[in-house]
Amino acid sequence: WFADHSNAAVLAPAGAWGERVAGAFAQAWEKLGGRVVEVQTYLNDGSDMSTPVRKLLDIDGSESRYRSLRQVLGVDIKKEARRRRDVDFVFMAAFPVQARQLRPQLEFHQAQDLPVYSTSHVYSGVADATADRDVEGVVFGDMPWVLDPAAGSAELRRNVEALWGDSFKAFVRLYAFGVDGYHLVKELGRLRAQHYTEFQGATGKLSLNEQNKIDRQLSWARFVRGDRKSTRLNSSHSSVSRM
């Protein structure tokens, strides 16, 4: 929204989780004043990632108009299928395996210039330069524990990984919630007494709202070519290279 986007196209997996994520995004986006112009679902098994992307971008509609025009004119004409132009960005709900197939399809179908945003699900939490090459440019929100391992809880993170390596890779974010749960016990009094006070946790910037629930602000990151690094783009947006 702050990047001056208005019209969103949504890609989500078929099934209950995909419906929840797509629905939550649409509700939040429309509350801001934005518009969801198209929603398409894909199969998690990766059997056909091209068709939902073509439908999302109305490539099929472009080809249908070509066939109709050729029939009316009665002659063979040159064609170049074009994607729809009423979309400012794509919100892609996907896990790493699916995202690495969907992103190339978006580029292949003339959406190279469309920004693609996702949730933390798009990143496994463990750097994989070769595999993450296929999600180039995707912007997503995630926790500092994952995006900047060298900061804050770096030593604790290394110790946990050394002690429980296999489970750490599988549940890297859950360990961060455990770390913050432990530290928040002694911070709750301060957060309750001082409104708008934040605690920089492993999972993000934490604060206590009026309902005595913890609000969490994530950091923004982007898959970028080059060595793995983190660069501040603005107050809440960092660039993280995965290649």
Short mmCIF file of C-alpha atoms in Angstrom, two decimals:
data_model
loop_
_atom_site.label_atom_id
_atom_site.label_comp_id
_atom_site.label_asym_id
_atom_site.label_seq_id
_atom_site.Cartn_x
_atom_site.Cartn_y
_atom_site.Cartn_z
CA TRP A 1 0.00 0.00 0.00
CA PHE A 2 2.86 2.37 0.84
CA ALA A 3 4.41 1.49 -2.53
CA ASP A 4 1.31 3.03 -4.17
CA HIS A 5 -0.21 -0.29 -5.24
CA SER A 6 -3.99 -0.66 -5.47
CA ASN A 7 -5.06 -3.63 -7.60
CA ALA A 8 -3.97 -7.08 -6.44
CA ALA A 9 -4.00 -10.49 -8.08
CA VAL A 10 -3.88 -13.47 -5.72
CA LEU A 11 -2.30 -16.89 -6.22
CA ALA A 12 -3.05 -19.44 -3.50
CA PRO A 13 -3.04 -23.23 -3.17
CA ALA A 14 -6.30 -25.14 -3.42
CA GLY A 15 -7.57 -26.28 -0.03
CA ALA A 16 -8.41 -24.92 3.41
CA TRP A 17 -5.06 -23.24 4.12
CA GLY A 18 -5.02 -21.46 0.77
CA GLU A 19 -8.58 -20.24 1.27
CA ARG A 20 -7.74 -18.86 4.72
CA VAL A 21 -4.62 -17.03 3.56
CA ALA A 22 -6.25 -15.62 0.41
CA GLY A 23 -9.32 -14.59 2.39
CA ALA A 24 -7.29 -12.92 5.14
CA PHE A 25 -5.23 -11.01 2.59
CA ALA A 26 -8.30 -9.88 0.62
CA GLN A 27 -10.04 -8.69 3.79
CA ALA A 28 -7.01 -6.71 4.96
CA TRP A 29 -6.29 -5.28 1.51
CA GLU A 30 -9.84 -4.15 0.87
CA LYS A 31 -9.98 -2.60 4.35
CA LEU A 32 -7.05 -0.39 3.30
CA GLY A 33 -9.00 0.65 0.20
CA GLY A 34 -7.36 -1.70 -2.29
CA ARG A 35 -9.04 -4.05 -4.73
CA VAL A 36 -8.54 -7.75 -5.48
CA VAL A 37 -9.14 -8.09 -9.21
CA GLU A 38 -8.40 -11.81 -9.62
CA VAL A 39 -7.91 -14.94 -7.50
CA GLN A 40 -6.57 -18.22 -8.86
CA THR A 41 -5.70 -21.46 -7.09
CA TYR A 42 -3.05 -24.02 -7.97
CA LEU A 43 -2.53 -27.67 -7.05
CA ASN A 44 0.10 -28.32 -4.38
CA ASP A 45 1.45 -31.34 -6.24
CA GLY A 46 2.93 -29.04 -8.90
CA SER A 47 1.27 -30.94 -11.74
CA ASP A 48 0.14 -27.77 -13.51
CA MET A 49 1.49 -24.38 -12.48
CA SER A 50 1.09 -22.81 -15.92
CA THR A 51 -2.71 -22.83 -16.18
CA PRO A 52 -3.49 -20.88 -12.97
CA VAL A 53 -0.85 -18.28 -13.84
CA ARG A 54 -2.23 -17.92 -17.37
CA LYS A 55 -5.72 -17.43 -15.97
CA LEU A 56 -4.47 -15.00 -13.34
CA LEU A 57 -2.87 -12.83 -16.00
CA ASP A 58 -5.69 -13.38 -18.54
CA ILE A 59 -3.31 -14.83 -21.11
CA ASP A 60 -6.06 -17.24 -22.17
CA GLY A 61 -8.40 -14.30 -22.69
CA SER A 62 -5.85 -12.63 -24.95
CA GLU A 63 -5.53 -15.76 -27.07
CA SER A 64 -9.31 -16.15 -27.21
CA ARG A 65 -9.65 -12.62 -28.58
CA TYR A 66 -7.03 -13.47 -31.20
CA ARG A 67 -8.95 -16.55 -32.33
CA SER A 68 -12.20 -14.58 -32.53
CA LEU A 69 -10.56 -11.82 -34.56
CA ARG A 70 -8.96 -14.32 -36.93
CA GLN A 71 -12.33 -16.00 -37.45
CA VAL A 72 -14.05 -12.68 -38.19
CA LEU A 73 -11.37 -11.50 -40.61
CA GLY A 74 -10.94 -14.87 -42.25
CA VAL A 75 -7.18 -14.46 -42.55
CA ASP A 76 -4.17 -15.55 -40.56
CA ILE A 77 -2.80 -12.69 -38.49
CA LYS A 78 0.25 -12.28 -36.30
CA LYS A 79 -0.35 -12.44 -32.58
CA GLU A 80 1.41 -11.78 -29.33
CA ALA A 81 -0.55 -12.76 -26.23
CA ARG A 82 -0.61 -9.97 -23.65
CA ARG A 83 -1.26 -10.11 -19.94
CA ARG A 84 -3.90 -8.02 -18.24
CA ARG A 85 -2.89 -4.46 -17.34
CA ASP A 86 -5.19 -3.80 -14.38
CA VAL A 87 -2.89 -5.50 -11.84
CA ASP A 88 -0.31 -3.65 -9.73
CA PHE A 89 1.18 -6.67 -7.96
CA VAL A 90 0.73 -10.36 -7.20
CA PHE A 91 0.20 -11.74 -3.71
CA MET A 92 1.52 -15.31 -3.80
CA ALA A 93 0.65 -17.66 -0.94
CA ALA A 94 3.12 -20.50 -1.34
CA PHE A 95 5.68 -22.68 0.37
CA PRO A 96 9.23 -22.82 -1.08
CA VAL A 97 8.70 -25.79 -3.43
CA GLN A 98 5.58 -24.29 -5.02
CA ALA A 99 6.97 -20.73 -5.08
CA ARG A 100 10.03 -21.91 -7.02
CA GLN A 101 7.68 -23.16 -9.74
CA LEU A 102 5.21 -20.28 -9.75
CA ARG A 103 7.69 -17.42 -9.93
CA PRO A 104 9.28 -18.63 -13.22
CA GLN A 105 5.78 -19.09 -14.67
CA LEU A 106 4.94 -15.47 -13.87
CA GLU A 107 8.08 -14.33 -15.63
CA PHE A 108 7.45 -16.58 -18.63
CA HIS A 109 3.94 -15.17 -19.04
CA GLN A 110 5.07 -11.55 -19.31
CA ALA A 111 4.78 -10.56 -15.65
CA GLN A 112 8.48 -9.80 -15.15
CA ASP A 113 7.63 -6.24 -14.14
CA LEU A 114 4.93 -7.14 -11.61
CA PRO A 115 6.06 -7.02 -7.96
CA VAL A 116 5.42 -10.29 -6.14
CA TYR A 117 4.75 -10.33 -2.39
CA SER A 118 4.46 -13.34 -0.11
CA THR A 119 4.36 -14.44 3.51
CA SER A 120 7.21 -16.01 5.46
CA HIS A 121 6.05 -19.41 4.16
CA VAL A 122 7.90 -18.68 0.91
CA TYR A 123 11.26 -19.05 2.69
CA SER A 124 12.34 -22.26 4.42
CA GLY A 125 14.27 -20.34 7.07
CA VAL A 126 17.54 -21.95 6.01
CA ALA A 127 19.60 -20.34 3.23
CA ASP A 128 19.63 -22.41 0.03
CA ALA A 129 21.28 -20.30 -2.66
CA THR A 130 20.74 -22.73 -5.52
CA ALA A 131 17.06 -23.40 -4.89
CA ASP A 132 16.11 -19.83 -3.99
CA ARG A 133 17.41 -18.63 -7.34
CA ASP A 134 13.94 -19.32 -8.76
CA VAL A 135 12.17 -16.87 -6.44
CA GLU A 136 14.28 -13.89 -7.50
CA GLY A 137 12.74 -10.56 -6.52
CA VAL A 138 9.96 -11.93 -4.29
CA VAL A 139 9.33 -9.71 -1.25
CA PHE A 140 8.23 -11.32 2.02
CA GLY A 141 7.93 -10.62 5.71
CA ASP A 142 9.81 -12.69 8.27
CA MET A 143 11.41 -12.58 11.72
CA PRO A 144 14.92 -11.23 12.53
CA TRP A 145 15.92 -14.67 13.89
CA VAL A 146 15.60 -15.96 10.31
CA LEU A 147 16.58 -12.94 8.24
CA ASP A 148 19.58 -11.72 10.22
CA PRO A 149 21.18 -14.66 12.10
CA ALA A 150 24.24 -12.53 12.95
CA ALA A 151 22.25 -10.02 15.00
CA GLY A 152 20.75 -10.04 18.49
CA SER A 153 20.41 -13.70 19.48
CA ALA A 154 23.22 -14.91 17.21
CA GLU A 155 25.11 -16.84 19.88
CA LEU A 156 21.96 -18.47 21.24
CA ARG A 157 20.90 -19.39 17.70
CA ARG A 158 24.26 -21.06 17.05
CA ASN A 159 24.05 -22.99 20.32
CA VAL A 160 20.52 -24.23 19.60
CA GLU A 161 21.50 -25.27 16.09
CA ALA A 162 24.57 -27.11 17.40
CA LEU A 163 22.55 -29.00 20.02
CA TRP A 164 19.44 -29.79 17.99
CA GLY A 165 20.55 -29.46 14.37
CA ASP A 166 17.93 -31.63 12.69
CA SER A 167 14.92 -30.24 14.52
CA PHE A 168 16.34 -26.71 14.27
CA LYS A 169 16.16 -26.80 10.48
CA ALA A 170 12.62 -28.14 10.54
CA PHE A 171 11.30 -25.82 13.27
CA VAL A 172 13.65 -22.83 13.10
CA ARG A 173 10.87 -20.28 13.70
CA LEU A 174 9.34 -22.18 16.63
CA TYR A 175 12.64 -21.95 18.49
CA ALA A 176 12.47 -18.18 18.06
CA PHE A 177 8.99 -18.11 19.62
CA GLY A 178 10.38 -20.06 22.56
CA VAL A 179 13.18 -17.54 22.99
CA ASP A 180 10.75 -14.61 22.98
CA GLY A 181 8.31 -16.39 25.27
CA TYR A 182 11.11 -16.74 27.83
CA HIS A 183 12.26 -13.12 27.59
CA LEU A 184 8.76 -11.61 27.49
CA VAL A 185 7.98 -12.78 31.03
CA LYS A 186 10.21 -10.05 32.49
CA GLU A 187 9.20 -7.47 29.86
CA LEU A 188 5.42 -7.61 30.30
CA GLY A 189 5.31 -5.11 33.15
CA ARG A 190 7.21 -2.50 31.16
CA LEU A 191 5.17 -3.10 28.01
CA ARG A 192 1.94 -2.74 29.98
CA ALA A 193 3.05 0.39 31.83
CA GLN A 194 4.50 2.22 28.83
CA HIS A 195 2.17 2.41 25.87
CA TYR A 196 3.80 2.19 22.42
CA THR A 197 6.89 0.63 23.98
CA GLU A 198 8.45 -2.11 21.86
CA PHE A 199 10.65 -5.05 22.69
CA GLN A 200 13.05 -6.17 19.96
CA GLY A 201 12.58 -9.93 20.01
CA ALA A 202 13.87 -12.80 17.94
CA THR A 203 10.49 -13.00 16.19
CA GLY A 204 10.14 -9.26 15.51
CA LYS A 205 9.26 -6.02 17.26
CA LEU A 206 6.84 -6.93 20.04
CA SER A 207 4.34 -4.70 21.83
CA LEU A 208 1.30 -5.17 24.07
CA ASN A 209 -2.05 -3.96 22.73
CA GLU A 210 -5.14 -2.80 24.63
CA GLN A 211 -6.47 -6.37 24.76
CA ASN A 212 -3.25 -7.49 26.47
CA LYS A 213 -2.26 -9.45 23.40
CA ILE A 214 1.20 -9.35 21.87
CA ASP A 215 1.44 -7.58 18.50
CA ARG A 216 4.39 -8.52 16.33
CA GLN A 217 5.95 -6.47 13.53
CA LEU A 218 8.01 -8.42 11.00
CA SER A 219 10.92 -7.25 8.88
CA TRP A 220 10.72 -7.12 5.10
CA ALA A 221 13.14 -8.97 2.86
CA ARG A 222 13.68 -9.66 -0.81
CA PHE A 223 15.40 -12.45 -2.72
CA VAL A 224 18.25 -10.72 -4.59
CA ARG A 225 21.17 -11.90 -6.70
CA GLY A 226 24.59 -11.96 -5.06
CA ASP A 227 26.00 -13.14 -1.76
CA ARG A 228 23.77 -13.46 1.26
CA LYS A 229 23.54 -10.08 2.99
CA SER A 230 21.06 -7.80 4.68
CA THR A 231 20.75 -4.15 3.65
CA ARG A 232 18.38 -1.59 5.10
CA LEU A 233 16.16 -0.11 2.36
CA ASN A 234 13.97 1.96 4.66
CA SER A 235 12.66 1.84 8.22
CA SER A 236 11.05 -1.57 7.77
CA HIS A 237 12.44 -3.07 4.58
CA SER A 238 15.66 -5.04 4.24
CA SER A 239 17.22 -6.76 1.26
CA VAL A 240 18.40 -10.31 1.77
CA SER A 241 20.40 -12.04 -0.92
CA ARG A 242 19.95 -15.79 -1.31
CA MET A 243 22.18 -16.54 -4.31
#
